mmCIF file of C-alpha atoms and ligand atoms in Angstrom:
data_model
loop_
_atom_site.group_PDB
_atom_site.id
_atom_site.type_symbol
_atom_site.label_atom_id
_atom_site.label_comp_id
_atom_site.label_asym_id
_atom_site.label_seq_id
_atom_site.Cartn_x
_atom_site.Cartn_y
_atom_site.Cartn_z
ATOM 1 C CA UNK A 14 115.138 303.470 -1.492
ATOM 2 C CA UNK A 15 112.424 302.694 1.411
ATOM 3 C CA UNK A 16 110.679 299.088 0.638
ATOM 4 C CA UNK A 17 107.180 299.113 0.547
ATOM 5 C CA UNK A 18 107.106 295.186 0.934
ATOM 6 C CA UNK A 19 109.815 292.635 1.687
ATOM 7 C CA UNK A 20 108.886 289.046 1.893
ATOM 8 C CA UNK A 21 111.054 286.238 3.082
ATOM 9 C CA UNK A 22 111.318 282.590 2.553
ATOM 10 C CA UNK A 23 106.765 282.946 2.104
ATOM 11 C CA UNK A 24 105.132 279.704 2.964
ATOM 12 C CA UNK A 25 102.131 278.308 2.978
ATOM 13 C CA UNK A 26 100.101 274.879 2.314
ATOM 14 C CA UNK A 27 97.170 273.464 1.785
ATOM 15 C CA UNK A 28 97.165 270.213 3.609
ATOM 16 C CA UNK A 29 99.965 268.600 1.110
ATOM 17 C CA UNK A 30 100.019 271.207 -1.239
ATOM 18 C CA UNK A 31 102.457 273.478 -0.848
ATOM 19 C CA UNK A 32 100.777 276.444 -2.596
ATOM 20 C CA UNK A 33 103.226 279.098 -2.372
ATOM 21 C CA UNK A 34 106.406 277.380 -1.488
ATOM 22 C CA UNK A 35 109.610 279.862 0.140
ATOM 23 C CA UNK A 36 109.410 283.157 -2.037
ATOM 24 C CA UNK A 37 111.370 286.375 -1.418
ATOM 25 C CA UNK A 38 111.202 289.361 -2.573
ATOM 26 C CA UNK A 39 110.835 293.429 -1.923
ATOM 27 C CA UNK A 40 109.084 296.128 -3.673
ATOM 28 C CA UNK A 41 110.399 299.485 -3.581
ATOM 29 C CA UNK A 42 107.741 302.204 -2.292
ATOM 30 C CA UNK A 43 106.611 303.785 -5.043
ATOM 31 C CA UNK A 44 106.843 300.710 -8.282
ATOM 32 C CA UNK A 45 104.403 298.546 -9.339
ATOM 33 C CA UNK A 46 105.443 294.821 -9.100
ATOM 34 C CA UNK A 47 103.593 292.824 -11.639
ATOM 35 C CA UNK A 48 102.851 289.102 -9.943
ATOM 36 C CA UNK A 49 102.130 287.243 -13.222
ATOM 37 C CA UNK A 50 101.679 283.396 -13.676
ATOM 38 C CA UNK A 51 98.982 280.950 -14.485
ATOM 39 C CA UNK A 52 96.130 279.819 -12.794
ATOM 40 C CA UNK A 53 96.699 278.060 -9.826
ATOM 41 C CA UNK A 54 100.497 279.247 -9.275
ATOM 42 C CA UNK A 55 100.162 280.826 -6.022
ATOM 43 C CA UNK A 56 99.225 283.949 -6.848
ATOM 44 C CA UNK A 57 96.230 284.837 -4.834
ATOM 45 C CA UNK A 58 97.502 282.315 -2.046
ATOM 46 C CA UNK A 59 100.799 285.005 -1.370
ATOM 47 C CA UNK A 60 97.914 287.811 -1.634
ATOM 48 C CA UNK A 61 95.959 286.846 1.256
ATOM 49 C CA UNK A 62 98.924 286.492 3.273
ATOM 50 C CA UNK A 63 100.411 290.201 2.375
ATOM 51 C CA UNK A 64 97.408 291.735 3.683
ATOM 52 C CA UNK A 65 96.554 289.715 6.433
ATOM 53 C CA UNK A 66 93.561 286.766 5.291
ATOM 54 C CA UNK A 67 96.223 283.329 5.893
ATOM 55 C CA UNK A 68 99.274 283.327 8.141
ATOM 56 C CA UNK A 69 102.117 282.273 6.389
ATOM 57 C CA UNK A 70 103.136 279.123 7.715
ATOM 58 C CA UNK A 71 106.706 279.521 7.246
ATOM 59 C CA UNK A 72 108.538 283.144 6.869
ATOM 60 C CA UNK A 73 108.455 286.470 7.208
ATOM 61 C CA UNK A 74 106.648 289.450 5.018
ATOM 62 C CA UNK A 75 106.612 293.114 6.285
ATOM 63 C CA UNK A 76 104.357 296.042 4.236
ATOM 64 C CA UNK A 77 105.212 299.623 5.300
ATOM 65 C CA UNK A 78 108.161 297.899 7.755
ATOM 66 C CA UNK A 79 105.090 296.560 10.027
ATOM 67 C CA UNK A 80 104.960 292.622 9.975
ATOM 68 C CA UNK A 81 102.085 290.718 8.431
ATOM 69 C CA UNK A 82 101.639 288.689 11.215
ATOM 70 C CA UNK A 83 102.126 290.496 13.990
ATOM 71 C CA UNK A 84 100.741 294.288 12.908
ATOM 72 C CA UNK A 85 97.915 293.367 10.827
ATOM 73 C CA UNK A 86 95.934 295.907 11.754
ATOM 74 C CA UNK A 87 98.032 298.470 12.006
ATOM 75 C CA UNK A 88 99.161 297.864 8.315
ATOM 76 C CA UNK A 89 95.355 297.492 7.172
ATOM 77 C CA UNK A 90 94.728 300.948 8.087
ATOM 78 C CA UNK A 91 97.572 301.993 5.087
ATOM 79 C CA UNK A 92 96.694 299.617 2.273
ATOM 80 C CA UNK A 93 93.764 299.451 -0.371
ATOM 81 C CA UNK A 94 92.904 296.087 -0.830
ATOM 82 C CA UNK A 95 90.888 294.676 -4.580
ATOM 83 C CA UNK A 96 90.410 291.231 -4.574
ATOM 84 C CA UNK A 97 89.455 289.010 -7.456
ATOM 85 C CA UNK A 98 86.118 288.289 -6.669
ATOM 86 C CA UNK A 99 83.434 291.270 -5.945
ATOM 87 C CA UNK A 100 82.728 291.526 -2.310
ATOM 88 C CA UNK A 101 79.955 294.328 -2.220
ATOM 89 C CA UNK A 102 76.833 295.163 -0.599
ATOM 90 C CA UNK A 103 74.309 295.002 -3.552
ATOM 91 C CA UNK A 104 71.490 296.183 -2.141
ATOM 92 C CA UNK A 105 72.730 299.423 -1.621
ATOM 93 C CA UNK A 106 73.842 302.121 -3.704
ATOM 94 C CA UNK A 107 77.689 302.556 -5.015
ATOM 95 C CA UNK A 108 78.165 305.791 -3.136
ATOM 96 C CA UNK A 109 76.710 303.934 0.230
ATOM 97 C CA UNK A 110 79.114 301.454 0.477
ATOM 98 C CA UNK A 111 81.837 304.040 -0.297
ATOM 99 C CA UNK A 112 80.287 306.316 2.740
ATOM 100 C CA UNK A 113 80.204 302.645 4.826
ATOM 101 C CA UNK A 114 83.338 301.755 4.529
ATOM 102 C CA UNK A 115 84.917 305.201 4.846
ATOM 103 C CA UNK A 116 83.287 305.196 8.218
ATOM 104 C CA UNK A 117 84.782 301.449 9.186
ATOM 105 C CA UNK A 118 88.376 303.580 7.950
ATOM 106 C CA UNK A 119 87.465 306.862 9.940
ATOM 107 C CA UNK A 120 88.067 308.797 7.018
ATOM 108 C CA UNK A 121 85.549 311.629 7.286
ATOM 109 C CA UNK A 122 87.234 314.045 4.658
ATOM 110 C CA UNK A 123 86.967 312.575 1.179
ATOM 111 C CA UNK A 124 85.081 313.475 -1.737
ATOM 112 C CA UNK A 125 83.405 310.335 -2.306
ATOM 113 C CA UNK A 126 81.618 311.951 -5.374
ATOM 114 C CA UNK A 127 85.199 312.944 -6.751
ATOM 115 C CA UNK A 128 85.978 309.386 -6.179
ATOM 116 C CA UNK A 129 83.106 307.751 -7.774
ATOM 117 C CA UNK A 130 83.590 310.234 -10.954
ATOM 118 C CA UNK A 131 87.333 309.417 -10.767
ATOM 119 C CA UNK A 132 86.755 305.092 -11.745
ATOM 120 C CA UNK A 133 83.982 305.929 -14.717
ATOM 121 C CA UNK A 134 81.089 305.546 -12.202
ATOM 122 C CA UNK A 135 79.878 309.479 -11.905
ATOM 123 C CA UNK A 136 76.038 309.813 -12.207
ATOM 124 C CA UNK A 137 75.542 306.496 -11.353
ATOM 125 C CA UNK A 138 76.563 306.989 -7.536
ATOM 126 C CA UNK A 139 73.293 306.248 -6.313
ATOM 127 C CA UNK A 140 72.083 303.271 -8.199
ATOM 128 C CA UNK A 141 72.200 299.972 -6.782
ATOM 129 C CA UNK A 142 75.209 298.003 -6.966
ATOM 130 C CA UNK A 143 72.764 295.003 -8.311
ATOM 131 C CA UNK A 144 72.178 296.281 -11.405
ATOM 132 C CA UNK A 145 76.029 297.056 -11.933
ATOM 133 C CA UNK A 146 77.382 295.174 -14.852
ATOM 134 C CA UNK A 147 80.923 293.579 -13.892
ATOM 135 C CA UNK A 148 82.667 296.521 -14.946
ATOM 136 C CA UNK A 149 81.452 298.828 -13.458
ATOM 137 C CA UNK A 150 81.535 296.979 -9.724
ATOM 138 C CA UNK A 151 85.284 296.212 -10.642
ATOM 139 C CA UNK A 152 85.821 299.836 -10.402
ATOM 140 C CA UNK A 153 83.674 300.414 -7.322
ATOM 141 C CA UNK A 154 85.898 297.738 -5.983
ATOM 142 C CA UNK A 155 89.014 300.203 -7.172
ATOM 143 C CA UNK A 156 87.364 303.090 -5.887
ATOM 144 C CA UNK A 157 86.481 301.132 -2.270
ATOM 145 C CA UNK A 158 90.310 300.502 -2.165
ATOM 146 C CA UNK A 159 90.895 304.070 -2.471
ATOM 147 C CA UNK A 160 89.000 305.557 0.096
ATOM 148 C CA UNK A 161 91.614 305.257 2.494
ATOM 149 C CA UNK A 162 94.374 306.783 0.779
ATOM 150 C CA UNK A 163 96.641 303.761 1.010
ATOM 151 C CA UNK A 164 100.325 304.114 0.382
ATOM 152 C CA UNK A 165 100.457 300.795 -1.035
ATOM 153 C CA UNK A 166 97.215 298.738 -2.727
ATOM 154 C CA UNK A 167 96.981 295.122 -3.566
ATOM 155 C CA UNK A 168 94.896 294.292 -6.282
ATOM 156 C CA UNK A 169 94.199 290.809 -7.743
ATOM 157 C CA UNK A 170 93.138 290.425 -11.071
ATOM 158 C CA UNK A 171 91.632 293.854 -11.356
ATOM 159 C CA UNK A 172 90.697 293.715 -14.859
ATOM 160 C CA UNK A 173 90.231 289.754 -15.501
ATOM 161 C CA UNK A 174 87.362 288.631 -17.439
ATOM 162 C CA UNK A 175 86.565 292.833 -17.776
ATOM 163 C CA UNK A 176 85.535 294.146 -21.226
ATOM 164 C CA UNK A 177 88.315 295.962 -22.573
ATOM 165 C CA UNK A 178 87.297 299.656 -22.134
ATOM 166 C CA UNK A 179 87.123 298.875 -18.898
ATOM 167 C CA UNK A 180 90.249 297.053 -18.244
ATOM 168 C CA UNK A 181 92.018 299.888 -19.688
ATOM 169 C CA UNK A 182 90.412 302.141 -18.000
ATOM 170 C CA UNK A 183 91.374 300.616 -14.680
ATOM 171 C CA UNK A 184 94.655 300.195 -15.888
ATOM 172 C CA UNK A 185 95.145 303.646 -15.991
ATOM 173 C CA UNK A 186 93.836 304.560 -12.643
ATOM 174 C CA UNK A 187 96.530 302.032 -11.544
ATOM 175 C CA UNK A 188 98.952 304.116 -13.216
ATOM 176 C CA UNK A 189 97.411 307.342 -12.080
ATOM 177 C CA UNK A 190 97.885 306.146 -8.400
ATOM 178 C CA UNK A 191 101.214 305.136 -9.165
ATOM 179 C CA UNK A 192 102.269 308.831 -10.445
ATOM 180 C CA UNK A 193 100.677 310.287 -6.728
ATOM 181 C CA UNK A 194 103.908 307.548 -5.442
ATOM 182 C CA UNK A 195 101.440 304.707 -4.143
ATOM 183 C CA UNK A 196 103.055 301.521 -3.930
ATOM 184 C CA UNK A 197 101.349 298.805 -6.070
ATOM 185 C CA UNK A 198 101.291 294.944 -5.994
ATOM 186 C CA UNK A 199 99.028 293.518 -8.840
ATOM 187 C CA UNK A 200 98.621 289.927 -9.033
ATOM 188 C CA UNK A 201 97.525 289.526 -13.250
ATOM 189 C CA UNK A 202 98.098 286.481 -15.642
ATOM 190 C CA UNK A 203 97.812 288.626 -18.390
ATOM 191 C CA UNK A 204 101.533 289.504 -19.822
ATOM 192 C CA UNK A 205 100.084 292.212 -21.831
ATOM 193 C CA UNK A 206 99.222 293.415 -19.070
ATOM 194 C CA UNK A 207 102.042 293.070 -16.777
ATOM 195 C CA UNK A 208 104.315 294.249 -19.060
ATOM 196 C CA UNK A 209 102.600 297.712 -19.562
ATOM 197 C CA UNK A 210 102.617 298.249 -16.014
ATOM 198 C CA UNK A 211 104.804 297.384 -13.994
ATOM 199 C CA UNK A 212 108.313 298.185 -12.597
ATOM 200 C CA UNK A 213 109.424 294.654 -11.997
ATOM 201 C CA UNK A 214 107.705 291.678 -12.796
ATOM 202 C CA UNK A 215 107.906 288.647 -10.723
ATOM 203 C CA UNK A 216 107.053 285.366 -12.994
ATOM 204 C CA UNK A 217 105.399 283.028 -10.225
ATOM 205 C CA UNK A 218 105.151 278.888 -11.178
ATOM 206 C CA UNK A 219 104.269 276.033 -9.138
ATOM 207 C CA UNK A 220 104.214 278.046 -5.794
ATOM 208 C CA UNK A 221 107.758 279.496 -6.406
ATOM 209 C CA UNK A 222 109.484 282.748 -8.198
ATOM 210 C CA UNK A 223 111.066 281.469 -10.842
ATOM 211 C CA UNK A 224 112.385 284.881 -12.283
ATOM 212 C CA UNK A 225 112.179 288.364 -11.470
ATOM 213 C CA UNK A 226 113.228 291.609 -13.375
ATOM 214 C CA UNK A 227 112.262 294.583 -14.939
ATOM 215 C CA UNK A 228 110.364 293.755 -18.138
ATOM 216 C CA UNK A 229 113.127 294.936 -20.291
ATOM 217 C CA UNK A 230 115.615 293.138 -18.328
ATOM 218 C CA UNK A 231 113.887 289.791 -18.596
ATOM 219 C CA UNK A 232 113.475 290.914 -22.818
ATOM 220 C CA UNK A 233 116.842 291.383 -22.930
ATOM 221 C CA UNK A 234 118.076 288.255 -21.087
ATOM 222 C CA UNK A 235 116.040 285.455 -22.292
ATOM 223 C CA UNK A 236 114.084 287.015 -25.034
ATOM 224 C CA UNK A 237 114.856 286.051 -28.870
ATOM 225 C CA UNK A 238 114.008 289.103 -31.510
ATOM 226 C CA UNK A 239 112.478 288.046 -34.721
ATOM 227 C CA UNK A 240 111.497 289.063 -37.983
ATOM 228 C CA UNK A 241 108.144 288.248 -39.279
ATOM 229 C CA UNK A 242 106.961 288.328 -42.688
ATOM 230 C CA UNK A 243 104.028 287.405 -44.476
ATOM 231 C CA UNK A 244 104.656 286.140 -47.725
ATOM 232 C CA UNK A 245 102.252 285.192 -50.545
ATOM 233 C CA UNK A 246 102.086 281.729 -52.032
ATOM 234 C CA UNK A 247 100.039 281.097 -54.706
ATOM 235 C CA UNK A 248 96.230 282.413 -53.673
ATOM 236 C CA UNK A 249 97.289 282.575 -49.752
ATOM 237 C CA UNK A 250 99.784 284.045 -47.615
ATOM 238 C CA UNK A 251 101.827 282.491 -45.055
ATOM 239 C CA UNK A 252 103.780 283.644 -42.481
ATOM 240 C CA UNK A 253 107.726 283.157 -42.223
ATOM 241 C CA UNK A 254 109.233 283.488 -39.033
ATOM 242 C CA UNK A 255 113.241 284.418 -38.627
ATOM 243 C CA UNK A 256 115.032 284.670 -35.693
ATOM 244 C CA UNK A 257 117.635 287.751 -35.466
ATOM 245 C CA UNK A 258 120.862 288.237 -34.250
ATOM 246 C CA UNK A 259 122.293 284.513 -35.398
ATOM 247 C CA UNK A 260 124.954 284.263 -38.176
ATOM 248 C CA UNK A 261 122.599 283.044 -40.787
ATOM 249 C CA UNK A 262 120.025 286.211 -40.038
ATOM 250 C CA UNK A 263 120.990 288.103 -43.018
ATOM 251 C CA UNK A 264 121.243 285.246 -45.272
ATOM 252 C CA UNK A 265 117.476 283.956 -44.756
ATOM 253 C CA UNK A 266 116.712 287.091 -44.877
ATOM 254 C CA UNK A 267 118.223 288.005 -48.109
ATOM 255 C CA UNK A 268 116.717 284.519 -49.487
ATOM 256 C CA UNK A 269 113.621 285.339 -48.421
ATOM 257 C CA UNK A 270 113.355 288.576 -50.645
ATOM 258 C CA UNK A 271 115.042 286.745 -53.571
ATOM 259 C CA UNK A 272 112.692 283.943 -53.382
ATOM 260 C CA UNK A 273 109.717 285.309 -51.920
ATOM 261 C CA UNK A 274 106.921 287.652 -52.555
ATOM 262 C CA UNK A 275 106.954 289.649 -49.292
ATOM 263 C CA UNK A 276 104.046 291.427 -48.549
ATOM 264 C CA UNK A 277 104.918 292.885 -44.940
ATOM 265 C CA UNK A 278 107.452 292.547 -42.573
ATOM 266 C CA UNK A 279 108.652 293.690 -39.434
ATOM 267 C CA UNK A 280 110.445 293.128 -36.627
ATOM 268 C CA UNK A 281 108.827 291.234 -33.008
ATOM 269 C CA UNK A 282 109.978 291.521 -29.820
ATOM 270 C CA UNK A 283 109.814 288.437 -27.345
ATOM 271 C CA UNK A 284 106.245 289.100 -25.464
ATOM 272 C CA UNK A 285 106.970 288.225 -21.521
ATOM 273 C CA UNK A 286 104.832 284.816 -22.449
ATOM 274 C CA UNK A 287 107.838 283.462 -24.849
ATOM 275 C CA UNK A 288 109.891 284.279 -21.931
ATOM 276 C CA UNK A 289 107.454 282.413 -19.446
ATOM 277 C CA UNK A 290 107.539 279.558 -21.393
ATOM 278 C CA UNK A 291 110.798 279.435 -21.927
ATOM 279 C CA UNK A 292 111.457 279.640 -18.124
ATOM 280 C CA UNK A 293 108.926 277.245 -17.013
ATOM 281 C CA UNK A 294 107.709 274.854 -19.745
ATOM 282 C CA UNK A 295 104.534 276.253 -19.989
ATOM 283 C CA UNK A 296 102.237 279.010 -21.055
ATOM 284 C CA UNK A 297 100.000 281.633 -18.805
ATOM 285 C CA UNK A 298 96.816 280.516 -19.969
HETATM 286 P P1 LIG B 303 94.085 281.749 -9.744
HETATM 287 O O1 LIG B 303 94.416 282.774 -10.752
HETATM 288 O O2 LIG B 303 93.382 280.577 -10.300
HETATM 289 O O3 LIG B 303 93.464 282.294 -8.501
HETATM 290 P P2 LIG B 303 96.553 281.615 -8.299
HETATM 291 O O4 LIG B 303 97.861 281.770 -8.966
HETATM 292 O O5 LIG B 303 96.014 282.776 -7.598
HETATM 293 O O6 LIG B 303 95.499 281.114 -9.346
HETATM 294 P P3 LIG B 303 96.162 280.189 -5.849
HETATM 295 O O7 LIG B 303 94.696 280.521 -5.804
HETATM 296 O O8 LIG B 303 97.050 280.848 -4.888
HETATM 297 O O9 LIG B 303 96.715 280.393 -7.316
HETATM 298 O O10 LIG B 303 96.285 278.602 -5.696
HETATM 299 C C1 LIG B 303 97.533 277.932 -5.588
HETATM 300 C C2 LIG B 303 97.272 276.455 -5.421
HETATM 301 O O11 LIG B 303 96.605 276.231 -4.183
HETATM 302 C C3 LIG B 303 96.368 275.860 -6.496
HETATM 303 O O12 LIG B 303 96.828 274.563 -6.779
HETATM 304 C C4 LIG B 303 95.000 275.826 -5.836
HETATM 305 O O13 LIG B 303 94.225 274.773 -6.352
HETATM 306 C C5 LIG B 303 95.365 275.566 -4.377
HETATM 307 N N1 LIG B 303 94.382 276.168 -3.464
HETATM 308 C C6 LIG B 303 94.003 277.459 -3.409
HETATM 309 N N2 LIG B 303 93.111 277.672 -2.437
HETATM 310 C C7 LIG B 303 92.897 276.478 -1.845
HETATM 311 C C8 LIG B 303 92.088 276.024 -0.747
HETATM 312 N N3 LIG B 303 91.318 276.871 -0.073
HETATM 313 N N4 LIG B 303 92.140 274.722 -0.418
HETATM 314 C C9 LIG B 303 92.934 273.856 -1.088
HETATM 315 N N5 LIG B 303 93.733 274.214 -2.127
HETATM 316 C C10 LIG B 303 93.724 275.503 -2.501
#
């Protein structure tokens, strides 16, 4: 399969921090890599070099085959770019700064309308992006990304700090875009997240990749199942936690129903935060 972005040996510092510190990897044209790690892991540092804001200081990383360094611009005119922070003109309307930044594009034939209806924002196309709440600029920061028709887009942190409608709602235009065979890489420290989306998920910690796999790979691998149950004790109930497949599973589990009044159970699989943790130590928040 074609790769939509192959990076090599990715460097870059800040003064003596080395920020993002020799990662590799590719994304296949058409999945969704998941970038997911804390704050301050490199995240948004590896962003700004795949489309174009820092020059990596060591390495290599191609989007669409054209080199980040070298074919910038050409590779701009192919990508949709959302970054974490809102970057719009507020004193104009939503459907404005669509129409402004089609025309920086050259894109004269898209239904801007269609678009703005599309991300949740339909009847309110010509209201002022001030009185947007964050929501709904998130997703006029979606739609901006879209105008272009980008085989691949780059968002970071699309839905972070979003009410949940929202969130889930952009969530699913991520998906959507993903279904017409756009390439996606979404920077997210939100496992939930992550995991729902994406094709491969690359756990990023301390500047580095310290694990990469499909979700169910990196389940399967590293990831402990366990039972759950709540049980009641006296006026309360507390939960009991057993892990499965070890020799004493059925044992405990047996014990628990002879000595135990069980009032639900069921079965939990490893969330890709256990995993995280396991890897690195620590958790994503
Ligand atoms: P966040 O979710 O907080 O944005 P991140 O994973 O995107 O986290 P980066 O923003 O890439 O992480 O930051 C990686 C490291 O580089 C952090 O230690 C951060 O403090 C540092 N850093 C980022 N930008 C700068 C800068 N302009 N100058 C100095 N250090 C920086």
């Amino acid at each position: 399969m074609e790769k939509a972005i192959v990076a090599t040996d990715l460097t870059y510092r800040y003064g003596n921090l080395t920020a993002v510190d020799h990662i590799s990897f590719e994304v296949e044209a058409g999945e969704i890599l998941g970038f997911l790690g804390p704050n301050g892991a490199g995240k948004t540092t590896t962003f700004k070099m795949l489309v174009g804001l820092l020059k990596p200081m060591e390495g290599t990383a191609t989007v669409l085959g054209m080199d980040v360094t070298h074919e910038i611009k050409k590779i701009q005119r192919h990508i949709g770019v959302c970054f974490e922070y809102t970057n719009l003109y507020e004193e104009i309307s939503a459907l404005e700064n669509l129409k402004l930044f089609a025309q920086l594009h050259g894109v004269s034939d898209i239904d801007l309308y269609g678009l703005l209806e599309k991300v949740g924002l339909g009847g309110k196309e010509k209201d002022r992006v001030a009185t947007y709440s964050k929501g709904m600029k998130q997703r006029l920061m979606i739609a901006r990304a879209l105008v272009n028709r980008p085989k691949v887009l780059f968002l970071d942190e699309p839905t972070s700090g979003l009410d949940p409608v929202s969130a889930e709602d952009i969530r699913s235009i991520i998906l959507e875009e993903k279904k017409r065979g756009v390439t996606v890489f979404l920077t997210t420290h939100d496992m939930h997240e992550a995991d729902k989306l994406s094709d491969h998920v690359a756990f990023i910690n301390q500047g580095k990749i310290v694990a990469l796999d499909t979700p169910h790979n990196l389940k399967q691998q590293y990831g402990k199942r366990k039972v759950r149950a709540l049980v009641e004790r006296g006026d309360t109930t507390e939960e009991v936690e057993i892990e499965l497949d070890k020799q004493d599973t059925p044992e405990r589990v047996f014990e628990l129903f002879k000595n135990e009044r069980v009032v639900t159970m069921h079965t939990q699989e490893a969330t890709l935060e256990d995993i995280f943790i396991q890897i690195t130590g620590r958790g994503l928040a």
